CSV table of C-alpha atoms and ligand atoms in Angstrom, one decimal:
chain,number,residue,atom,x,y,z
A,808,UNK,CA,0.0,0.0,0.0
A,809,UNK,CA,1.5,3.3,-1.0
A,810,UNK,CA,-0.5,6.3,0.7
A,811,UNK,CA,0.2,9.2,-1.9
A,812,UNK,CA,-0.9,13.1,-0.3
A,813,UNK,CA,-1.9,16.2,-2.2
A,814,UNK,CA,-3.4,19.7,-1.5
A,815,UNK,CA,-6.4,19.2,-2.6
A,816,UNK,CA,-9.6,16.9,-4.4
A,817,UNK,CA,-8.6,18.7,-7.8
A,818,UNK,CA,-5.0,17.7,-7.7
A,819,UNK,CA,-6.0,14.3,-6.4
A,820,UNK,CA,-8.5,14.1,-8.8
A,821,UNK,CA,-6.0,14.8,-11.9
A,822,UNK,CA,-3.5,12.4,-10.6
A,823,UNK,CA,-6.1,9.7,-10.9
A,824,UNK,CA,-7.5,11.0,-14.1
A,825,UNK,CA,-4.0,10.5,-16.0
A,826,UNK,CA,-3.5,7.6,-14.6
A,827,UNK,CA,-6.8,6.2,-15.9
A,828,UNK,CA,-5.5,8.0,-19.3
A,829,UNK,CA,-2.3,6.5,-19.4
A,830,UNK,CA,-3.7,3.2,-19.0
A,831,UNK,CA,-6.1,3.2,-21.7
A,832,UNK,CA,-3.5,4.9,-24.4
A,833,UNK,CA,-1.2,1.9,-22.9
A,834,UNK,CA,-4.1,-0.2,-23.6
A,835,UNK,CA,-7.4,0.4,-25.5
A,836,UNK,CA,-8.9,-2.5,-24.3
A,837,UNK,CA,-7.9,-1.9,-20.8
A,838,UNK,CA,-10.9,-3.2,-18.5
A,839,UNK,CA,-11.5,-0.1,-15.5
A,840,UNK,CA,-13.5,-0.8,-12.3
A,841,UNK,CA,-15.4,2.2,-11.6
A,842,UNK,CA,-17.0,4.3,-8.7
A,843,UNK,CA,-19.7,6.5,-8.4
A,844,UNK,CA,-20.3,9.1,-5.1
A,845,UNK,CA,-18.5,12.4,-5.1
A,846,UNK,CA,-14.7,11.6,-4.4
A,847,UNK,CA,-14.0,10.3,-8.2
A,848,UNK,CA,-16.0,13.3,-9.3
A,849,UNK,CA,-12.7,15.4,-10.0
A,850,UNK,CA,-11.2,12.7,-11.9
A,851,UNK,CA,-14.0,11.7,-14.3
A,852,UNK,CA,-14.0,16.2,-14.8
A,853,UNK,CA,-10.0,15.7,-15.9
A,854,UNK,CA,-10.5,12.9,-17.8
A,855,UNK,CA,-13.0,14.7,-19.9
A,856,UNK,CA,-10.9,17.8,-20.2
A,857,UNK,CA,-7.7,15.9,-20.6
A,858,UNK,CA,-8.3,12.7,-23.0
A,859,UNK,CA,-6.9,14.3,-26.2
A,860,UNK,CA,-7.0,11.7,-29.0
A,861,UNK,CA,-7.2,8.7,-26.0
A,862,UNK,CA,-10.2,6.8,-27.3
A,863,UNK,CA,-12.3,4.7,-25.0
A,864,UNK,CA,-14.1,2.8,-27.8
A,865,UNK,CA,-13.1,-0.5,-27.0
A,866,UNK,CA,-12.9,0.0,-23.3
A,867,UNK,CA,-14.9,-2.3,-20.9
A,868,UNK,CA,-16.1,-1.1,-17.9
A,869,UNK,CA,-17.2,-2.7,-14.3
A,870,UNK,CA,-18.9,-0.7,-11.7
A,871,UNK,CA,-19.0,-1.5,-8.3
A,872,UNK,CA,-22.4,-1.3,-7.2
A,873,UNK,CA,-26.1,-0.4,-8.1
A,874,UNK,CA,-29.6,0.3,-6.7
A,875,UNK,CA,-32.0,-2.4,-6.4
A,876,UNK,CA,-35.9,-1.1,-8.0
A,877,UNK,CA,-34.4,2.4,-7.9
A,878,UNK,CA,-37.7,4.9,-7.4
A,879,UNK,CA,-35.8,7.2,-9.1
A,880,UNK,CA,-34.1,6.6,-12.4
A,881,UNK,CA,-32.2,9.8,-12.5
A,882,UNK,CA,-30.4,8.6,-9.4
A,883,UNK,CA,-29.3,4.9,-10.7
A,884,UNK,CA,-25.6,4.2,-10.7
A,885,UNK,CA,-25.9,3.5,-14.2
A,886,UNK,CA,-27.2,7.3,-14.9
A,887,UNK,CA,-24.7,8.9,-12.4
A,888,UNK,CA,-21.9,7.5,-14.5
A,889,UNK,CA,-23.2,8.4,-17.8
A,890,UNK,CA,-23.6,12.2,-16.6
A,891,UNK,CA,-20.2,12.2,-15.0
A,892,UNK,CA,-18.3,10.2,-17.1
A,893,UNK,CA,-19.6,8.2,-20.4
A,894,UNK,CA,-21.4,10.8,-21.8
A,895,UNK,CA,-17.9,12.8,-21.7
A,896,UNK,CA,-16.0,10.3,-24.0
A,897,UNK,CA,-16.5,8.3,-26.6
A,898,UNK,CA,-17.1,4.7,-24.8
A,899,UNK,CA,-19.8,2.4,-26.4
A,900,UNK,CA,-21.9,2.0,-23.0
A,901,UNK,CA,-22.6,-1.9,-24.2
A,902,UNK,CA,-19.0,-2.0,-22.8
A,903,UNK,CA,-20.1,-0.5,-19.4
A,904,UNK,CA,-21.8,-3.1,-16.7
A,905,UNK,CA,-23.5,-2.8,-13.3
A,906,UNK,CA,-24.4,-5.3,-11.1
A,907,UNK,CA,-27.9,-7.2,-11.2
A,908,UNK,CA,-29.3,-9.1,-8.7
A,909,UNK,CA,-29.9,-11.8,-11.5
A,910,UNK,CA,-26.5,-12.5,-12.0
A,911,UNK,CA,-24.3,-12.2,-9.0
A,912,UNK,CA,-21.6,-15.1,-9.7
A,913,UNK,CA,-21.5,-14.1,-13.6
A,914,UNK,CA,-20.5,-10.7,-12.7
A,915,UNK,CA,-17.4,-12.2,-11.6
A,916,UNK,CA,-17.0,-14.1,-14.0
A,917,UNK,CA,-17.8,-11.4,-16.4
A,918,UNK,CA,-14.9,-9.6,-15.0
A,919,UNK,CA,-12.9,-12.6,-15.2
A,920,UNK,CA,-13.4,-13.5,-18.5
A,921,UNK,CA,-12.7,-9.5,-19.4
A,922,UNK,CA,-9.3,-10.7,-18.0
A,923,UNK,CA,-9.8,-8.9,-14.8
A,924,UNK,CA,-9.8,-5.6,-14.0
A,925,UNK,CA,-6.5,-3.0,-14.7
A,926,UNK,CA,-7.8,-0.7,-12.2
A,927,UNK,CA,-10.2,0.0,-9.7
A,928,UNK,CA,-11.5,3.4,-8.5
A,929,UNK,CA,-12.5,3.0,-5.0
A,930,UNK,CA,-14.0,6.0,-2.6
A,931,UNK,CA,-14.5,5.1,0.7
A,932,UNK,CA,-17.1,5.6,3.4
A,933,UNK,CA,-16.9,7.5,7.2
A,934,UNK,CA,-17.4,3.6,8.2
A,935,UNK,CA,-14.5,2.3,5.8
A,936,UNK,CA,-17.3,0.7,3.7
A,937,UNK,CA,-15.9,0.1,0.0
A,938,UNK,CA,-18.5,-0.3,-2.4
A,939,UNK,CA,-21.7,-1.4,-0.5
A,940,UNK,CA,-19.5,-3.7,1.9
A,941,UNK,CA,-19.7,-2.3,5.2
A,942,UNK,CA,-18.2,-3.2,8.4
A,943,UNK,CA,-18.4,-6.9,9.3
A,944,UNK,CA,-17.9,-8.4,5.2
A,945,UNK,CA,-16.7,-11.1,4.5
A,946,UNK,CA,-12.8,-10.6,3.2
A,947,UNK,CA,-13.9,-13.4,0.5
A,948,UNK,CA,-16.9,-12.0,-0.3
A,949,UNK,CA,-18.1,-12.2,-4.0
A,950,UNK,CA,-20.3,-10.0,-5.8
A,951,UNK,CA,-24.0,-10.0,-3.4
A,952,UNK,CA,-27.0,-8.3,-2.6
A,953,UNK,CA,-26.9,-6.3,0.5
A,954,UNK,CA,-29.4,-4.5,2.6
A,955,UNK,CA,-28.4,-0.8,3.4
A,956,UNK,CA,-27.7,0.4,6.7
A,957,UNK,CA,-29.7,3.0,8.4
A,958,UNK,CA,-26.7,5.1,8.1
A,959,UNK,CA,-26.1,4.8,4.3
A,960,UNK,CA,-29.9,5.5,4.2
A,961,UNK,CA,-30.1,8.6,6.1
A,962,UNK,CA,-26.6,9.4,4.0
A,963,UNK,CA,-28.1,9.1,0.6
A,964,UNK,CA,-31.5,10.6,1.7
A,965,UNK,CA,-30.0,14.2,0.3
A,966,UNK,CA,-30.2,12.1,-3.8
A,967,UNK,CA,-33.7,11.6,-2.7
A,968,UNK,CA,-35.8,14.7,-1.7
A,969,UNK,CA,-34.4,14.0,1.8
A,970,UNK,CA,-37.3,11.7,1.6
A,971,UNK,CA,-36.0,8.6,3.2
A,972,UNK,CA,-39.4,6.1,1.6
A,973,UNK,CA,-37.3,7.0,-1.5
A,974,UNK,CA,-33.7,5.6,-0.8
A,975,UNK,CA,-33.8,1.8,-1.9
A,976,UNK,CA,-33.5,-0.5,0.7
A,977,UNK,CA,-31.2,-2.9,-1.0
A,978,UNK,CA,-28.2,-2.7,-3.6
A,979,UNK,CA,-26.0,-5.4,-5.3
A,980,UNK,CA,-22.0,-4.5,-5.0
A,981,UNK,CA,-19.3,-6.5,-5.8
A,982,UNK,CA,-17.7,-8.2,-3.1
A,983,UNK,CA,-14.5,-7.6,-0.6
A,984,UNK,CA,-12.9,-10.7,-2.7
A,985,UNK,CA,-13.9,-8.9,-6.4
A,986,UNK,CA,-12.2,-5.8,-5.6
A,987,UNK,CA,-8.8,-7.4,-4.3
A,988,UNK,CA,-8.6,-9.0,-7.8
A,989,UNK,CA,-8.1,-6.2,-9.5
A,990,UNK,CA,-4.2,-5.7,-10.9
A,991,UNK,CA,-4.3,-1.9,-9.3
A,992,UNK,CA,-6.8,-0.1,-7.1
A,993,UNK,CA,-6.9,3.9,-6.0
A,994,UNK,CA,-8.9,4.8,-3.3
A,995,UNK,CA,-9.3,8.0,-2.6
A,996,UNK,CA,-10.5,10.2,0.4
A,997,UNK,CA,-10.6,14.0,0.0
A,998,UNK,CA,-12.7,15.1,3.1
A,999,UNK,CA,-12.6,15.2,7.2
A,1000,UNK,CA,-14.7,12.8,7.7
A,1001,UNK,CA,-12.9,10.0,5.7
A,1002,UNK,CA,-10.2,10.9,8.4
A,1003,UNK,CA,-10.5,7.5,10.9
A,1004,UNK,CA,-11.4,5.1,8.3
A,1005,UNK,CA,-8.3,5.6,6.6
A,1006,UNK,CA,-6.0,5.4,9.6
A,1007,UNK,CA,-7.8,2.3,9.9
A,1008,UNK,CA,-7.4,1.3,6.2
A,1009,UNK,CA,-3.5,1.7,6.6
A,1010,UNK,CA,-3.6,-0.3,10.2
A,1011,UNK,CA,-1.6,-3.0,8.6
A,1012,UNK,CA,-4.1,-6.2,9.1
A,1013,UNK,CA,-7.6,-7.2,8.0
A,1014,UNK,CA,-9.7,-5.3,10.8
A,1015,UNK,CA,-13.6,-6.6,9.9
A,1016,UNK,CA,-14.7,-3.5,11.0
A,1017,UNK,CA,-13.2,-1.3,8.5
A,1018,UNK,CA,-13.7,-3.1,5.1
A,1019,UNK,CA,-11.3,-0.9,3.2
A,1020,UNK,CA,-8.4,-2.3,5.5
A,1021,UNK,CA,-8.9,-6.0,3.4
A,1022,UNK,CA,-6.6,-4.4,1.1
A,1023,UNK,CA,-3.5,-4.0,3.5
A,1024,UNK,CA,-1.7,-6.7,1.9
A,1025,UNK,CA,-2.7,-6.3,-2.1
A,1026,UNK,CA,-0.3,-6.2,-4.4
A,1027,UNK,CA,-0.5,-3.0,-5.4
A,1028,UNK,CA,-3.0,-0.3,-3.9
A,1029,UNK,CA,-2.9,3.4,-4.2
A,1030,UNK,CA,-4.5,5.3,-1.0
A,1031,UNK,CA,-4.7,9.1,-2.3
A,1032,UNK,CA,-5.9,11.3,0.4
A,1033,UNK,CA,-5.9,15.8,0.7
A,1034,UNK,CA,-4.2,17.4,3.6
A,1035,UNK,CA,-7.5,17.5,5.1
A,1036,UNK,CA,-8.1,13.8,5.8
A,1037,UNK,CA,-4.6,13.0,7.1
A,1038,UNK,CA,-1.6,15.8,7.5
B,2051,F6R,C1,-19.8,4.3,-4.8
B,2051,F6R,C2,-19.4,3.4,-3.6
B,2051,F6R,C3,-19.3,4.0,-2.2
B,2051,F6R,C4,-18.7,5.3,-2.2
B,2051,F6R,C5,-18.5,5.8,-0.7
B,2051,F6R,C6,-18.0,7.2,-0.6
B,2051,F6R,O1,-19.9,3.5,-6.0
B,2051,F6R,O2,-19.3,2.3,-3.9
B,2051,F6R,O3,-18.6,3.0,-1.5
B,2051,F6R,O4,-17.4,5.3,-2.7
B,2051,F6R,O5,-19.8,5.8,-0.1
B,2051,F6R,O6,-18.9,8.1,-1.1
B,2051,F6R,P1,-18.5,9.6,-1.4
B,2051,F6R,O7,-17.5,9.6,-2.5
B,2051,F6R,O8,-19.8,10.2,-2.0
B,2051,F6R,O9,-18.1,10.2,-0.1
């Protein structure tokens, strides 16, 4: 784990951004595990305003997680990305997939099949929950459906008129075991609040209650953080 510090969430944001864009000129093909929320938000803006001649055509994408019977399609996973992101380059979204509760196992072996993922875009939550894994996951865990806690309820309520009938009660994310397949992995944390679930994260062991800390001993993991979360 290298922990890699900047100023602030646009300089994070364009070191993640060309990263992603020296990848895919490496590699058109190159197979990206994506986020949503607001910390990749600054690197999905540089990647539009940055790509040059990079084309994403042939470019397969994973996200982590989605919704389940989403009352509003505006706030799916699947539209979030193609505001921020798709609609911003020239990827063929049959290339782009989220997961569905009717096919949990082929997701992973979707990704597998891909070849596995280059690199995977991680935020993280005040609880350390990556994707929608939160505390007590499984380090194994596969692509599943989960039931949200009241706390990731009451945190998404803002998406939803602050109307908390709205937020979905369930979502399907890939699991603890998915993500530490992937070749890299950048997770980033640009706020205060992020601050004890990354000391956590960089603890050194597995600690079940901060699910971001199953990656203490991947092969190679970026932890990008502002001077805000840790100084
Ligand atoms: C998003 C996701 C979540 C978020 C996390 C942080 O696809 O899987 O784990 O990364 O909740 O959200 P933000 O970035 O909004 O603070």
């Amino acid at each position: 784990m290298k922990l890699v510090k900047f100023q602030n969430e646009k300089e994070a944001g364009a070191y993640l951004g060309q990263m992603i864009i020296d990848i895919v000129k490496a590699n058109p093909k190159a197979v990206l595990g994506l986020a949503t929320g607001s910390t990749p938000i600054p690197a999905y803006q540089y990647i539009a305003e940055h790509k040059g001649d990079v084309s994403f055509k042939d470019v397969v994408t994973f996200n982590l997680d989605e919704y389940l019977d989403c009352s509003i399609q505006e706030q799916t996973y699947r539209q979030f990305m193609h505001d921020n992101l798709f609609s911003k380059i020239d990827i063929d979204e049959k290339n782009t997939h989220f997961p569905d509760r009717k096919e949990l196992d082929a997701y992973d072996e979707l990704i597998d099949r891909a070849g596995g993922i280059d690199i995977q875009v991680l935020g993280i939550g005040n609880n350390g929950h990556i994707g929608f894994n939160e505390p007590g996951t499984e380090a194994d865990a596969k692509t599943h459906v989960v039931e949200l806690t009241e706390s990731t309820i009451q945190a998404n309520k803002r998406f939803f008129n602050d109307d908390v009938s709205l937020v979905p009660t369930h979502a399907v994310t890939m699991g603890l075991g998915t993500i530490r397949k992937a070749k890299k992995i950048v997770l980033m944390a640009t706020t205060k609040s992020k601050h004890d679930a990354i000391v956590k994260t960089l603890g050194g062991s597995f600690d079940k209650s901060c699910p971001a800390s199953v990656l203490f001993d991947h092969q190679d993991t970026d932890i990008v953080v502002t001077n805000e979360v840790i100084d």
